Amino acid sequence: MSTDYDNYGYNKDLKELARRLRKNSTEAEIRLWSEALRAGKMLGFTFLRQRPVLNYIADFMCKELKLIIEVDGKTHDDKDQWYKDQSRQKELENKGFTVLRFTDEEIMDDLENVERSIKGWIKDHPPAPPSKGDSGRASIKSQFEAYIRNLQDEICDRFEQIDNKARFRHDDWERDGGGGGHTRVIEDGDVFEKGGVNISSVHGELPELIRKRFEVEQGWFWAGGLSLVIHPRNPMVPTVHANFRYFELYDDEDMNEVRDCWFGGGADLTPYYLWDEDAVHFHQVLKAACDKHGKDLYPEFKKECDEYFYNSHRSEARGVGGLFFDYLRPNEERSAEDWYAFTTEAGDAFIESYAPIVERRMDEPYDEQQRYFQEVRRGRYVEFNLIHDRGTLFGLKTNGRTESILMSLPPRVRWDYDFEIEEGSDEAYLIERLKNPIDWIAYGE
Amino acid sequence: MSTDYDNYGYNKDLKELARRLRKNSTEAEIRLWSEALRAGKMLGFTFLRQRPVLNYIADFMCKELKLIIEVDGKTHDDKDQWYKDQSRQKELENKGFTVLRFTDEEIMDDLENVERSIKGWIKDHPPAPPSKGDSGRASIKSQFEAYIRNLQDEICDRFEQIDNKARFRHDDWERDGGGGGHTRVIEDGDVFEKGGVNISSVHGELPELIRKRFEVEQGWFWAGGLSLVIHPRNPMVPTVHANFRYFELYDDEDMNEVRDCWFGGGADLTPYYLWDEDAVHFHQVLKAACDKHGKDLYPEFKKECDEYFYNSHRSEARGVGGLFFDYLRPNEERSAEDWYAFTTEAGDAFIESYAPIVERRMDEPYDEQQRYFQEVRRGRYVEFNLIHDRGTLFGLKTNGRTESILMSLPPRVRWDYDFEIEEGSDEAYLIERLKNPIDWIAYGE
């Protein structure tokens, strides 16, 4: 992947600066991004935010179009200087980039006009060579790849805002056989004891395990996704897991003939001390995202989540559920584009489903016994992930990167023999709630 | 199982006293036990040591023969009193028991004569109804059941002798579908932070998982075994695991027609800080036990152990190995009785293979960083047991008792992302040793 980035003048040293700039976006930048550019809104093309290009950072950049969009307004002295620098301008042109510039006022006063300008430019400058898919639009695969890259940025930025102390460390890795990933891990934070937000984009010949599962003799695949697990320090703050992924299966090694494709993913919450209202909030936000794409989706994916995240050997759920979906293929009701829109909507909803819960519980007091209970319950989390979780086992058995996969495991864990819980306690309340699925939406009404 | 015990007047309140008596055996008792009675030596019948019968504790007792053997020598005032008590004597007779008494001198001076006396009595008093198997001998199944019960006593007694503080707690449990077990767990000891020594004897219709594995439509089974895992507190003391088991498969529900039978088991060592001499000692003791039953056994079972206890997703062994054997069926070279003799020999060797290592390392000093490393390595132990261990997964998927199965998991565990080890350190030395199997016997020569 890094080679690909480098073709576009990606400068890794600028990562940290880019991160800070994303955090300090102006209102106009945020509006342009969220209403006109993100998630393929601009004619299906994928834009990246605050992306290092050559030796500077572009506000927005579309690789495929070689288009840079700059928002002028906040002090841009350095940047102006840079664009005035003729040698750099020339270098950009040599790389084939175009820069469109808009002011804060243009964006805030008449966004429609700004959108029209950008669309006009794109129609006059279709990407060359034309990308696959219908009418020059970016492929779902490349859209999704850019989407998860952005989502990773947004999620990590938000978590760093919440945590006073820790920062995500970054690890790029490559997969033998094709592709790689970008792992971000936070450890020893004030709020987050351990957490990881991974993206990966891998491809190659189908591993034997998948060939068997799909009963195919031969095939090639591409798989991209974002996967995260967050273990807060305070036992009053629940653990969360989320995953959004897309898979394509090909007849040919060049990955042109798509034989099959599907989306998968979900998000689920694992409290140690349960406030019912937290579970209600989590489900409400996810349901709202689902409902935009069909009223049938939430009930189905909520049920699948309850069934999937179940520790059968303990006769209890891992947590209070959320969404789980898999094998979302184009069908008579919904196209691949529809499922893309749904999956990214769910991805977009994640932060809002979880961050407010963290913020309202992170300062709750707790004692050593509660911490002890949290560590025992984390043992159940480990049990689920290592015994039952298809994703974990699949990753470990198909040459995945072990450290990135097992990043999901909690930092400190206990196993006591036959740990006992006092009747009528907060701990007993949680366990009781995990015995049978609960309709949290009805509960919250 | 408890009902069965009760038929023989088993009095659970006397357990603790029996334990203490086993610890205080006289030299004569030990000799009679180890040379004439244990492990089916007495015409294949199974004797139990210091077994509660009615309201007293017999030195040795054979359920099947209803025979009690008493050794007189150490102060037996209370006991004499008891036997003189006519009402008790009568009660014993009513239960059909016979008591044979020998003095310390008889045993130490002429054990052969004592053995002849006991054999003579047995030949004159064959058990009624006659047990299955050849010529009235106890079946392998019932011999093995008694064997593991005794072995559990011996192992727990020895561990309690070593630990200053903690005692094993006892848990009897029953299995839905037939049989049950007896779990003993030690926690928070001075030496042993957590450990369990389980025996179980379960039977019933074959679970679906086994029917599939053996490709049989229908069948019944009996399975008995001892399984132990010990997690010492001091990181200088290795963790150990051992297991000895016997399995019978039947055509009929009454378990008369044995279709198939086999032994399995082994023992393996998992150090955190490695003294090579400990690994050498462990292997030497196990090899000596194997060699008594054929020079071919140790090399084969040592190799199987290295292959089995391998964390493929980490590209390292769980520990320094030991023995692993399974599906030891009667064949042209060895009968079921031969495999019984081998398996119990390996079981008998266990204490000697491990206890001396504990004793020479338990007072080694250690610091917080070493403790930290131990907790990280324990994470690898959990990973093996939950991801790769067939025994654990099989137990969890066939309605085994979860707490007894997962008793194997360490008490306190850590998962750090991408934990790093200093080159040339003791920690690096261990990891290096786990990369490829080592011939510890050759190493020790």
GROMACS .gro file of N, CA and C in nm, chain B residues 80-206:
model
  381
  525ASP      N    1  -0.803  -4.987   6.761
  525ASP     CA    2  -0.828  -5.112   6.832
  525ASP      C    3  -0.962  -5.103   6.902
  526GLN      N    4  -0.978  -4.991   6.966
  526GLN     CA    5  -1.101  -4.969   7.038
  526GLN      C    6  -1.221  -4.988   6.947
  527TRP      N    7  -1.203  -4.933   6.826
  527TRP     CA    8  -1.314  -4.936   6.732
  527TRP      C    9  -1.346  -5.079   6.688
  528TYR      N   10  -1.239  -5.153   6.656
  528TYR     CA   11  -1.265  -5.289   6.611
  528TYR      C   12  -1.323  -5.375   6.723
  529LYS      N   13  -1.286  -5.336   6.846
  529LYS     CA   14  -1.338  -5.414   6.959
  529LYS      C   15  -1.486  -5.385   6.981
  530ASP      N   16  -1.525  -5.269   6.935
  530ASP     CA   17  -1.665  -5.230   6.952
  530ASP      C   18  -1.752  -5.326   6.872
  531GLN      N   19  -1.823  -5.409   6.942
  531GLN     CA   20  -1.894  -5.518   6.875
  531GLN      C   21  -2.001  -5.469   6.779
  532SER      N   22  -2.064  -5.359   6.816
  532SER     CA   23  -2.173  -5.314   6.728
  532SER      C   24  -2.116  -5.270   6.593
  533ARG      N   25  -1.998  -5.208   6.598
  533ARG     CA   26  -1.938  -5.165   6.472
  533ARG      C   27  -1.891  -5.284   6.389
  534GLN      N   28  -1.827  -5.376   6.456
  534GLN     CA   29  -1.782  -5.498   6.389
  534GLN      C   30  -1.900  -5.563   6.317
  535LYS      N   31  -2.012  -5.564   6.388
  535LYS     CA   32  -2.132  -5.625   6.332
  535LYS      C   33  -2.180  -5.546   6.209
  536GLU      N   34  -2.173  -5.415   6.223
  536GLU     CA   35  -2.217  -5.330   6.112
  536GLU      C   36  -2.133  -5.358   5.988
  537LEU      N   37  -2.000  -5.371   6.010
  537LEU     CA   38  -1.909  -5.402   5.900
  537LEU      C   39  -1.947  -5.534   5.836
  538GLU      N   40  -1.971  -5.632   5.920
  538GLU     CA   41  -2.007  -5.764   5.868
  538GLU      C   42  -2.138  -5.758   5.791
  539ASN      N   43  -2.230  -5.681   5.846
  539ASN     CA   44  -2.357  -5.666   5.776
  539ASN      C   45  -2.335  -5.609   5.636
  540LYS      N   46  -2.238  -5.522   5.626
  540LYS     CA   47  -2.207  -5.464   5.495
  540LYS      C   48  -2.126  -5.562   5.410
  541GLY      N   49  -2.086  -5.675   5.474
  541GLY     CA   50  -2.016  -5.778   5.397
  541GLY      C   51  -1.865  -5.761   5.394
  542PHE      N   52  -1.809  -5.674   5.479
  542PHE     CA   53  -1.664  -5.652   5.477
  542PHE      C   54  -1.589  -5.756   5.559
  543THR      N   55  -1.466  -5.785   5.515
  543THR     CA   56  -1.373  -5.867   5.592
  543THR      C   57  -1.252  -5.780   5.623
  544VAL      N   58  -1.194  -5.798   5.742
  544VAL     CA   59  -1.074  -5.722   5.777
  544VAL      C   60  -0.956  -5.817   5.795
  545LEU      N   61  -0.848  -5.793   5.718
  545LEU     CA   62  -0.723  -5.867   5.739
  545LEU      C   63  -0.625  -5.772   5.807
  546ARG      N   64  -0.553  -5.823   5.910
  546ARG     CA   65  -0.462  -5.735   5.982
  546ARG      C   66  -0.319  -5.790   5.976
  547PHE      N   67  -0.223  -5.700   5.949
  547PHE     CA   68  -0.082  -5.738   5.947
  547PHE      C   69  -0.004  -5.639   6.033
  548THR      N   70   0.107  -5.688   6.090
  548THR     CA   71   0.190  -5.598   6.170
  548THR      C   72   0.299  -5.536   6.083
  549ASP      N   73   0.356  -5.427   6.132
  549ASP     CA   74   0.470  -5.364   6.065
  549ASP      C   75   0.579  -5.467   6.037
  550GLU      N   76   0.608  -5.550   6.137
  550GLU     CA   77   0.717  -5.646   6.124
  550GLU      C   78   0.689  -5.746   6.012
  551GLU      N   79   0.568  -5.799   6.009
  551GLU     CA   80   0.534  -5.896   5.904
  551GLU      C   81   0.561  -5.836   5.766
  552ILE      N   82   0.523  -5.710   5.752
  552ILE     CA   83   0.537  -5.647   5.620
  552ILE      C   84   0.684  -5.619   5.587
  553MET      N   85   0.758  -5.566   5.684
  553MET     CA   86   0.896  -5.529   5.657
  553MET      C   87   0.986  -5.652   5.645
  554ASP      N   88   0.955  -5.757   5.721
  554ASP     CA   89   1.044  -5.874   5.722
  554ASP      C   90   1.010  -5.974   5.612
  555ASP      N   91   0.884  -5.989   5.580
  555ASP     CA   92   0.847  -6.093   5.483
  555ASP      C   93   0.723  -6.053   5.405
  556LEU      N   94   0.742  -5.959   5.317
  556LEU     CA   95   0.628  -5.908   5.240
  556LEU      C   96   0.565  -6.018   5.155
  557GLU      N   97   0.651  -6.107   5.103
  557GLU     CA   98   0.599  -6.214   5.018
  557GLU      C   99   0.493  -6.296   5.089
  558ASN      N  100   0.520  -6.324   5.215
  558ASN     CA  101   0.425  -6.403   5.293
  558ASN      C  102   0.292  -6.329   5.311
  559VAL      N  103   0.304  -6.199   5.335
  559VAL     CA  104   0.183  -6.117   5.349
  559VAL      C  105   0.102  -6.122   5.219
  560GLU      N  106   0.174  -6.107   5.107
  560GLU     CA  107   0.106  -6.110   4.978
  560GLU      C  108   0.036  -6.244   4.957
  561ARG      N  109   0.107  -6.351   4.994
  561ARG     CA  110   0.047  -6.485   4.979
  561ARG      C  111  -0.082  -6.496   5.059
  562SER      N  112  -0.079  -6.442   5.181
  562SER     CA  113  -0.199  -6.449   5.266
  562SER      C  114  -0.316  -6.377   5.200
  563ILE      N  115  -0.288  -6.258   5.150
  563ILE     CA  116  -0.397  -6.180   5.089
  563ILE      C  117  -0.450  -6.252   4.965
  564LYS      N  118  -0.356  -6.300   4.881
  564LYS     CA  119  -0.399  -6.371   4.761
  564LYS      C  120  -0.481  -6.495   4.796
  565GLY      N  121  -0.436  -6.564   4.900
  565GLY     CA  122  -0.509  -6.683   4.944
  565GLY      C  123  -0.653  -6.647   4.980
  566TRP      N  124  -0.664  -6.539   5.058
  566TRP     CA  125  -0.800  -6.499   5.099
  566TRP      C  126  -0.884  -6.466   4.976
  567ILE      N  127  -0.823  -6.392   4.882
  567ILE     CA  128  -0.900  -6.350   4.763
  567ILE      C  129  -0.946  -6.471   4.684
  568LYS      N  130  -0.853  -6.571   4.668
  568LYS     CA  131  -0.892  -6.688   4.590
  568LYS      C  132  -1.007  -6.764   4.656
  569ASP      N  133  -1.008  -6.761   4.789
  569ASP     CA  134  -1.117  -6.828   4.860
  569ASP      C  135  -1.245  -6.745   4.859
  570HIS      N  136  -1.231  -6.616   4.834
  570HIS     CA  137  -1.349  -6.527   4.841
  570HIS      C  138  -1.360  -6.441   4.715
  571PRO      N  139  -1.385  -6.506   4.601
  571PRO     CA  140  -1.397  -6.426   4.478
  571PRO      C  141  -1.513  -6.328   4.490
  572PRO      N  142  -1.499  -6.213   4.428
  572PRO     CA  143  -1.604  -6.112   4.441
  572PRO      C  144  -1.736  -6.161   4.382
  573ALA      N  145  -1.845  -6.125   4.443
  573ALA     CA  146  -1.976  -6.163   4.391
  573ALA      C  147  -2.060  -6.038   4.377
  574PRO      N  148  -2.127  -6.014   4.265
  574PRO     CA  149  -2.117  -6.093   4.143
  574PRO      C  150  -1.980  -6.076   4.079
  575PRO      N  151  -1.931  -6.179   4.007
  575PRO     CA  152  -1.797  -6.170   3.948
  575PRO      C  153  -1.788  -6.052   3.852
  576SER      N  154  -1.676  -5.981   3.857
  576SER     CA  155  -1.660  -5.866   3.768
  576SER      C  156  -1.631  -5.915   3.628
  577LYS      N  157  -1.650  -5.825   3.533
  577LYS     CA  158  -1.623  -5.860   3.393
  577LYS      C  159  -1.474  -5.873   3.369
  578GLY      N  160  -1.439  -5.918   3.251
  578GLY     CA  161  -1.298  -5.933   3.218
  578GLY      C  162  -1.256  -6.077   3.237
  579ASP      N  163  -1.128  -6.104   3.216
  579ASP     CA  164  -1.083  -6.242   3.221
  579ASP      C  165  -1.068  -6.291   3.364
  580SER      N  166  -1.111  -6.410   3.388
  580SER     CA  167  -1.093  -6.484   3.512
  580SER      C  168  -1.117  -6.402   3.638
  581GLY      N  169  -1.227  -6.331   3.638
  581GLY     CA  170  -1.267  -6.265   3.762
  581GLY      C  171  -1.187  -6.142   3.799
  582ARG      N  172  -1.093  -6.100   3.716
  582ARG     CA  173  -1.018  -5.979   3.747
  582ARG      C  174  -1.108  -5.856   3.731
  583ALA      N  175  -1.071  -5.751   3.802
  583ALA     CA  176  -1.146  -5.627   3.787
  583ALA      C  177  -1.127  -5.577   3.644
  584SER      N  178  -1.229  -5.513   3.589
  584SER     CA  179  -1.217  -5.461   3.453
  584SER      C  180  -1.115  -5.348   3.451
  585ILE      N  181  -1.057  -5.325   3.335
  585ILE     CA  182  -0.961  -5.214   3.320
  585ILE      C  183  -1.028  -5.084   3.360
  586LYS      N  184  -1.153  -5.071   3.320
  586LYS     CA  185  -1.227  -4.949   3.349
  586LYS      C  186  -1.232  -4.923   3.499
  587SER      N  187  -1.270  -5.025   3.576
  587SER     CA  188  -1.283  -4.999   3.720
  587SER      C  189  -1.146  -4.986   3.785
  588GLN      N  190  -1.047  -5.058   3.732
  588GLN     CA  191  -0.911  -5.039   3.782
  588GLN      C  192  -0.864  -4.896   3.760
  589PHE      N  193  -0.890  -4.847   3.639
  589PHE     CA  194  -0.841  -4.714   3.604
  589PHE      C  195  -0.913  -4.607   3.686
  590GLU      N  196  -1.041  -4.630   3.708
  590GLU     CA  197  -1.120  -4.536   3.787
  590GLU      C  198  -1.061  -4.524   3.928
  591ALA      N  199  -1.028  -4.637   3.985
  591ALA     CA  200  -0.969  -4.634   4.120
  591ALA      C  201  -0.829  -4.574   4.115
  592TYR      N  202  -0.758  -4.605   4.008
  592TYR     CA  203  -0.621  -4.554   3.995
  592TYR      C  204  -0.618  -4.401   3.997
  593ILE      N  205  -0.705  -4.340   3.917
  593ILE     CA  206  -0.700  -4.193   3.911
  593ILE      C  207  -0.749  -4.130   4.041
  594ARG      N  208  -0.837  -4.202   4.111
  594ARG     CA  209  -0.882  -4.148   4.240
  594ARG      C  210  -0.764  -4.143   4.337
  595ASN      N  211  -0.688  -4.250   4.337
  595ASN     CA  212  -0.569  -4.253   4.424
  595ASN      C  213  -0.465  -4.151   4.381
  596LEU      N  214  -0.447  -4.141   4.250
  596LEU     CA  215  -0.344  -4.049   4.200
  596LEU      C  216  -0.381  -3.905   4.237
  597GLN      N  217  -0.509  -3.875   4.228
  597GLN     CA  218  -0.554  -3.741   4.268
  597GLN      C  219  -0.517  -3.714   4.414
  598ASP      N  220  -0.544  -3.811   4.499
  598ASP     CA  221  -0.507  -3.796   4.641
  598ASP      C  222  -0.357  -3.770   4.655
  599GLU      N  223  -0.279  -3.852   4.589
  599GLU     CA  224  -0.134  -3.843   4.607
  599GLU      C  225  -0.079  -3.709   4.559
  600ILE      N  226  -0.129  -3.667   4.443
  600ILE     CA  227  -0.078  -3.541   4.387
  600ILE      C  228  -0.119  -3.423   4.475
  601CYS      N  229  -0.245  -3.421   4.515
  601CYS     CA  230  -0.292  -3.308   4.598
  601CYS      C  231  -0.219  -3.307   4.733
  602ASP      N  232  -0.198  -3.424   4.790
  602ASP     CA  233  -0.126  -3.430   4.917
  602ASP      C  234   0.013  -3.370   4.902
  603ARG      N  235   0.081  -3.408   4.794
  603ARG     CA  236   0.218  -3.359   4.775
  603ARG      C  237   0.220  -3.208   4.754
  604PHE      N  238   0.127  -3.157   4.676
  604PHE     CA  239   0.123  -3.013   4.653
  604PHE      C  240   0.091  -2.937   4.782
  605GLU      N  241   0.005  -2.994   4.863
  605GLU     CA  242  -0.027  -2.928   4.990
  605GLU      C  243   0.093  -2.929   5.083
  606GLN      N  244   0.172  -3.037   5.075
  606GLN     CA  245   0.295  -3.041   5.156
  606GLN      C  246   0.389  -2.928   5.115
  607ILE      N  247   0.395  -2.904   4.983
  607ILE     CA  248   0.487  -2.802   4.933
  607ILE      C  249   0.438  -2.661   4.967
  608ASP      N  250   0.308  -2.640   4.952
  608ASP     CA  251   0.254  -2.506   4.978
  608ASP      C  252   0.230  -2.491   5.128
  609ASN      N  253   0.273  -2.378   5.181
  609ASN     CA  254   0.258  -2.357   5.325
  609ASN      C  255   0.117  -2.324   5.366
  610LYS      N  256   0.044  -2.265   5.272
  610LYS     CA  257  -0.074  -2.190   5.312
  610LYS      C  258  -0.204  -2.249   5.258
  611ALA      N  259  -0.210  -2.268   5.129
  611ALA     CA  260  -0.339  -2.301   5.068
  611ALA      C  261  -0.370  -2.450   5.074
  612ARG      N  262  -0.496  -2.482   5.074
  612ARG     CA  263  -0.546  -2.618   5.070
  612ARG      C  264  -0.637  -2.633   4.950
  613PHE      N  265  -0.645  -2.752   4.896
  613PHE     CA  266  -0.737  -2.777   4.785
  613PHE      C  267  -0.881  -2.772   4.835
  614ARG      N  268  -0.966  -2.701   4.762
  614ARG     CA  269  -1.108  -2.715   4.791
  614ARG      C  270  -1.165  -2.822   4.699
  615HIS      N  271  -1.271  -2.886   4.743
  615HIS     CA  272  -1.327  -3.000   4.671
  615HIS      C  273  -1.463  -2.965   4.615
  616ASP      N  274  -1.488  -3.006   4.493
  616ASP     CA  275  -1.618  -2.985   4.430
  616ASP      C  276  -1.660  -3.112   4.358
  617ASP      N  277  -1.767  -3.173   4.403
  617ASP     CA  278  -1.822  -3.285   4.327
  617ASP      C  279  -1.922  -3.230   4.228
  618TRP      N  280  -1.926  -3.288   4.112
  618TRP     CA  281  -2.025  -3.242   4.015
  618TRP      C  282  -2.077  -3.360   3.935
  619GLU      N  283  -2.196  -3.342   3.882
  619GLU     CA  284  -2.255  -3.447   3.800
  619GLU      C  285  -2.276  -3.397   3.659
  620ARG      N  286  -2.270  -3.490   3.567
  620ARG     CA  287  -2.286  -3.453   3.426
  620ARG      C  288  -2.426  -3.492   3.381
  621ASP      N  289  -2.495  -3.398   3.316
  621ASP     CA  290  -2.622  -3.433   3.253
  621ASP      C  291  -2.592  -3.541   3.151
  622GLY      N  292  -2.658  -3.652   3.160
  622GLY     CA  293  -2.634  -3.755   3.060
  622GLY      C  294  -2.552  -3.870   3.115
  623GLY      N  295  -2.492  -3.853   3.233
  623GLY     CA  296  -2.425  -3.967   3.294
  623GLY      C  297  -2.288  -3.938   3.352
  624GLY      N  298  -2.270  -3.977   3.477
  624GLY     CA  299  -2.139  -3.965   3.540
  624GLY      C  300  -2.116  -3.830   3.604
  625GLY      N  301  -1.990  -3.802   3.632
  625GLY     CA  302  -1.957  -3.677   3.698
  625GLY      C  303  -1.810  -3.671   3.730
  626GLY      N  304  -1.777  -3.586   3.823
  626GLY     CA  305  -1.636  -3.572   3.853
  626GLY      C  306  -1.612  -3.512   3.989
  627HIS      N  307  -1.486  -3.502   4.018
  627HIS     CA  308  -1.445  -3.451   4.147
  627HIS      C  309  -1.331  -3.353   4.120
  628THR      N  310  -1.362  -3.224   4.137
  628THR     CA  311  -1.266  -3.119   4.106
  628THR      C  312  -1.198  -3.074   4.234
  629ARG      N  313  -1.066  -3.059   4.230
  629ARG     CA  314  -0.996  -3.002   4.345
  629ARG      C  315  -0.916  -2.882   4.296
  630VAL      N  316  -0.936  -2.771   4.365
  630VAL     CA  317  -0.874  -2.647   4.321
  630VAL      C  318  -0.799  -2.583   4.437
  631ILE      N  319  -0.679  -2.537   4.407
  631ILE     CA  320  -0.600  -2.465   4.506
  631ILE      C  321  -0.585  -2.322   4.455
  632GLU      N  322  -0.606  -2.223   4.543
  632GLU     CA  323  -0.593  -2.084   4.500
  632GLU      C  324  -0.523  -2.002   4.606
  633ASP      N  325  -0.449  -1.900   4.559
  633ASP     CA  326  -0.387  -1.805   4.652
  633ASP      C  327  -0.294  -1.869   4.751
  634GLY      N  328  -0.223  -1.972   4.708
  634GLY     CA  329  -0.125  -2.033   4.797
  634GLY      C  330   0.004  -1.952   4.799
  635ASP      N  331   0.095  -1.991   4.889
  635ASP     CA  332   0.226  -1.926   4.889
  635ASP      C  333   0.302  -1.964   4.763
  636VAL      N  334   0.292  -2.090   4.727
  636VAL     CA  335   0.367  -2.140   4.612
  636VAL      C  336   0.277  -2.148   4.488
  637PHE      N  337   0.156  -2.198   4.508
  637PHE     CA  338   0.066  -2.219   4.395
  637PHE      C  339  -0.040  -2.109   4.391
  638GLU      N  340  -0.033  -2.028   4.288
  638GLU     CA  341  -0.129  -1.918   4.278
  638GLU      C  342  -0.266  -1.972   4.238
  639LYS      N  343  -0.264  -2.072   4.152
  639LYS     CA  344  -0.389  -2.136   4.113
  639LYS      C  345  -0.357  -2.271   4.053
  640GLY      N  346  -0.437  -2.369   4.085
  640GLY     CA  347  -0.414  -2.498   4.025
  640GLY      C  348  -0.536  -2.585   4.043
  641GLY      N  349  -0.550  -2.683   3.957
  641GLY     CA  350  -0.663  -2.774   3.970
  641GLY      C  351  -0.618  -2.914   3.936
  642VAL      N  352  -0.673  -3.009   4.009
  642VAL     CA  353  -0.649  -3.150   3.982
  642VAL      C  354  -0.787  -3.216   3.977
  643ASN      N  355  -0.832  -3.245   3.857
  643ASN     CA  356  -0.967  -3.300   3.836
  643ASN      C  357  -0.964  -3.448   3.808
  644ILE      N  358  -1.062  -3.519   3.858
  644ILE     CA  359  -1.087  -3.650   3.798
  644ILE      C  360  -1.232  -3.651   3.752
  645SER      N  361  -1.257  -3.729   3.648
  645SER     CA  362  -1.395  -3.741   3.604
  645SER      C  363  -1.416  -3.879   3.546
  646SER      N  364  -1.538  -3.921   3.553
  646SER     CA  365  -1.576  -4.052   3.502
  646SER      C  366  -1.715  -4.032   3.446
  647VAL      N  367  -1.722  -4.021   3.314
  647VAL     CA  368  -1.850  -3.988   3.253
  647VAL      C  369  -1.887  -4.095   3.152
  648HIS      N  370  -2.016  -4.108   3.127
  648HIS     CA  371  -2.061  -4.210   3.033
  648HIS      C  372  -2.194  -4.170   2.977
  649GLY      N  373  -2.236  -4.240   2.874
  649GLY     CA  374  -2.366  -4.211   2.815
  649GLY      C  375  -2.364  -4.233   2.666
  650GLU      N  376  -2.462  -4.175   2.601
  650GLU     CA  377  -2.467  -4.187   2.457
  650GLU      C  378  -2.358  -4.097   2.398
  651LEU      N  379  -2.301  -4.140   2.288
  651LEU     CA  380  -2.195  -4.061   2.226
  651LEU      C  381  -2.246  -3.925   2.183
   0.00000   0.00000   0.00000
